[in-house]
């Protein structure tokens, strides 16, 4: 089983910034798309942003212009820089990765355990 290690969540005031990180093991053979999703209390999990291995990005309309997704392919790590945070950004943030563990396995989607982001007004 593959564990994605997330870090960087916390409590911040509205207007502040946080940077989330999510690392896959360095032994992973290949990673295609990586992404961030979030789930607020009582709501469904929703897309925040994704990034392909070629650095093509996609963002939810609600975070465009405020969040930036990036990745370091050498470290198998994806980042989410969150600026101008709003109380409605409060949620558990999950990373995922579409990856192939070994040369002879298929690509599968793996999720991190989630990190809490709380934005106070």
mmCIF file of C-alpha atoms in Angstrom, residues 7-120:
data_model
loop_
_atom_site.group_PDB
_atom_site.id
_atom_site.type_symbol
_atom_site.label_atom_id
_atom_site.label_comp_id
_atom_site.label_asym_id
_atom_site.label_seq_id
_atom_site.Cartn_x
_atom_site.Cartn_y
_atom_site.Cartn_z
ATOM 1 C CA UNK A 7 1.799 18.403 5.872
ATOM 2 C CA UNK A 8 1.259 22.128 6.260
ATOM 3 C CA UNK A 9 -2.288 22.483 7.511
ATOM 4 C CA UNK A 10 -3.244 24.621 10.467
ATOM 5 C CA UNK A 11 -5.140 27.635 11.737
ATOM 6 C CA UNK A 12 -4.799 30.976 9.987
ATOM 7 C CA UNK A 13 -6.667 34.266 9.953
ATOM 8 C CA UNK A 14 -8.654 35.369 6.938
ATOM 9 C CA UNK A 15 -6.353 36.914 4.370
ATOM 10 C CA UNK A 16 -3.441 34.773 5.468
ATOM 11 C CA UNK A 17 -1.492 32.067 3.666
ATOM 12 C CA UNK A 18 -0.638 28.411 4.091
ATOM 13 C CA UNK A 19 1.394 25.959 2.035
ATOM 14 C CA UNK A 20 0.434 22.315 1.904
ATOM 15 C CA UNK A 21 2.804 19.545 0.856
ATOM 16 C CA UNK A 22 2.130 15.964 -0.127
ATOM 17 C CA UNK A 23 4.887 13.459 -0.810
ATOM 18 C CA UNK A 24 4.706 10.023 -2.360
ATOM 19 C CA UNK A 25 7.468 7.512 -1.602
ATOM 20 C CA UNK A 26 10.597 8.064 -3.666
ATOM 21 C CA UNK A 27 10.482 4.432 -4.773
ATOM 22 C CA UNK A 28 7.353 4.980 -6.857
ATOM 23 C CA UNK A 29 7.952 4.116 -10.502
ATOM 24 C CA UNK A 30 5.779 6.798 -12.121
ATOM 25 C CA UNK A 31 3.215 9.451 -11.199
ATOM 26 C CA UNK A 32 0.787 11.026 -13.602
ATOM 27 C CA UNK A 33 -1.691 13.551 -12.237
ATOM 28 C CA UNK A 34 -1.506 14.782 -8.653
ATOM 29 C CA UNK A 35 -4.170 16.851 -7.003
ATOM 30 C CA UNK A 36 -5.749 18.445 -3.998
ATOM 31 C CA UNK A 37 -9.348 18.040 -2.881
ATOM 32 C CA UNK A 38 -11.150 19.307 0.180
ATOM 33 C CA UNK A 39 -14.125 18.391 2.287
ATOM 34 C CA UNK A 40 -15.899 20.810 4.575
ATOM 35 C CA UNK A 41 -18.197 19.571 7.362
ATOM 36 C CA UNK A 42 -21.504 18.372 5.948
ATOM 37 C CA UNK A 43 -20.347 18.757 2.359
ATOM 38 C CA UNK A 44 -19.045 16.467 -0.333
ATOM 39 C CA UNK A 45 -15.389 16.276 -1.216
ATOM 40 C CA UNK A 46 -14.594 18.727 -4.001
ATOM 41 C CA UNK A 47 -11.776 19.382 -6.404
ATOM 42 C CA UNK A 48 -9.369 22.175 -5.514
ATOM 43 C CA UNK A 49 -6.625 21.794 -8.091
ATOM 44 C CA UNK A 50 -4.784 19.221 -10.169
ATOM 45 C CA UNK A 51 -1.464 19.146 -11.972
ATOM 46 C CA UNK A 52 -0.248 16.697 -14.590
ATOM 47 C CA UNK A 53 3.258 15.322 -14.929
ATOM 48 C CA UNK A 54 3.760 17.922 -17.653
ATOM 49 C CA UNK A 55 2.687 20.719 -15.267
ATOM 50 C CA UNK A 56 -0.699 21.406 -16.808
ATOM 51 C CA UNK A 57 -2.906 22.756 -14.051
ATOM 52 C CA UNK A 58 -6.609 22.920 -13.370
ATOM 53 C CA UNK A 59 -8.341 24.872 -10.611
ATOM 54 C CA UNK A 60 -11.768 25.124 -9.077
ATOM 55 C CA UNK A 61 -13.319 28.500 -9.847
ATOM 56 C CA UNK A 62 -13.523 29.265 -6.135
ATOM 57 C CA UNK A 63 -9.728 29.220 -5.727
ATOM 58 C CA UNK A 64 -8.507 30.634 -9.041
ATOM 59 C CA UNK A 65 -6.157 33.528 -8.523
ATOM 60 C CA UNK A 66 -5.609 32.649 -4.854
ATOM 61 C CA UNK A 67 -4.213 29.095 -4.849
ATOM 62 C CA UNK A 68 -1.280 27.739 -6.815
ATOM 63 C CA UNK A 69 -0.536 24.064 -7.312
ATOM 64 C CA UNK A 70 2.976 22.933 -8.201
ATOM 65 C CA UNK A 71 5.031 19.768 -8.080
ATOM 66 C CA UNK A 72 8.593 18.600 -7.772
ATOM 67 C CA UNK A 73 8.861 15.455 -9.866
ATOM 68 C CA UNK A 74 12.298 14.610 -8.472
ATOM 69 C CA UNK A 75 10.799 14.457 -4.983
ATOM 70 C CA UNK A 76 7.408 13.001 -5.947
ATOM 71 C CA UNK A 77 5.863 15.930 -4.113
ATOM 72 C CA UNK A 78 2.923 18.199 -4.852
ATOM 73 C CA UNK A 79 2.367 21.563 -3.198
ATOM 74 C CA UNK A 80 -0.600 23.847 -2.728
ATOM 75 C CA UNK A 81 0.184 27.475 -1.982
ATOM 76 C CA UNK A 82 -2.934 29.076 -0.565
ATOM 77 C CA UNK A 83 -3.098 32.874 -0.358
ATOM 78 C CA UNK A 84 -5.877 35.287 0.573
ATOM 79 C CA UNK A 85 -7.570 32.553 2.547
ATOM 80 C CA UNK A 86 -11.237 32.906 3.392
ATOM 81 C CA UNK A 87 -13.315 31.271 6.140
ATOM 82 C CA UNK A 88 -15.094 29.267 3.434
ATOM 83 C CA UNK A 89 -11.769 27.603 2.611
ATOM 84 C CA UNK A 90 -11.982 25.806 5.953
ATOM 85 C CA UNK A 91 -11.945 22.066 5.286
ATOM 86 C CA UNK A 92 -9.904 18.913 5.459
ATOM 87 C CA UNK A 93 -7.584 18.941 2.470
ATOM 88 C CA UNK A 94 -6.660 15.675 0.790
ATOM 89 C CA UNK A 95 -4.004 15.050 -1.813
ATOM 90 C CA UNK A 96 -4.144 12.298 -4.361
ATOM 91 C CA UNK A 97 -1.838 10.822 -6.940
ATOM 92 C CA UNK A 98 -2.409 8.635 -9.980
ATOM 93 C CA UNK A 99 0.655 6.446 -9.801
ATOM 94 C CA UNK A 100 2.312 3.230 -10.795
ATOM 95 C CA UNK A 101 4.198 1.520 -7.986
ATOM 96 C CA UNK A 102 6.371 -0.698 -10.163
ATOM 97 C CA UNK A 103 7.055 -1.013 -13.868
ATOM 98 C CA UNK A 104 4.679 -3.965 -14.215
ATOM 99 C CA UNK A 105 1.728 -2.610 -12.199
ATOM 100 C CA UNK A 106 -1.184 -0.500 -13.415
ATOM 101 C CA UNK A 107 -1.773 3.113 -12.534
ATOM 102 C CA UNK A 108 -4.019 3.498 -9.498
ATOM 103 C CA UNK A 109 -5.313 6.452 -7.526
ATOM 104 C CA UNK A 110 -4.045 6.890 -3.969
ATOM 105 C CA UNK A 111 -5.129 9.369 -1.322
ATOM 106 C CA UNK A 112 -3.485 11.028 1.627
ATOM 107 C CA UNK A 113 -5.068 10.983 5.085
ATOM 108 C CA UNK A 114 -6.007 14.632 5.016
ATOM 109 C CA UNK A 115 -4.820 17.772 6.771
ATOM 110 C CA UNK A 116 -7.079 20.281 8.489
ATOM 111 C CA UNK A 117 -7.111 23.878 7.304
ATOM 112 C CA UNK A 118 -9.073 26.323 9.448
ATOM 113 C CA UNK A 119 -9.493 29.954 8.471
ATOM 114 C CA UNK A 120 -10.836 32.265 11.152
#
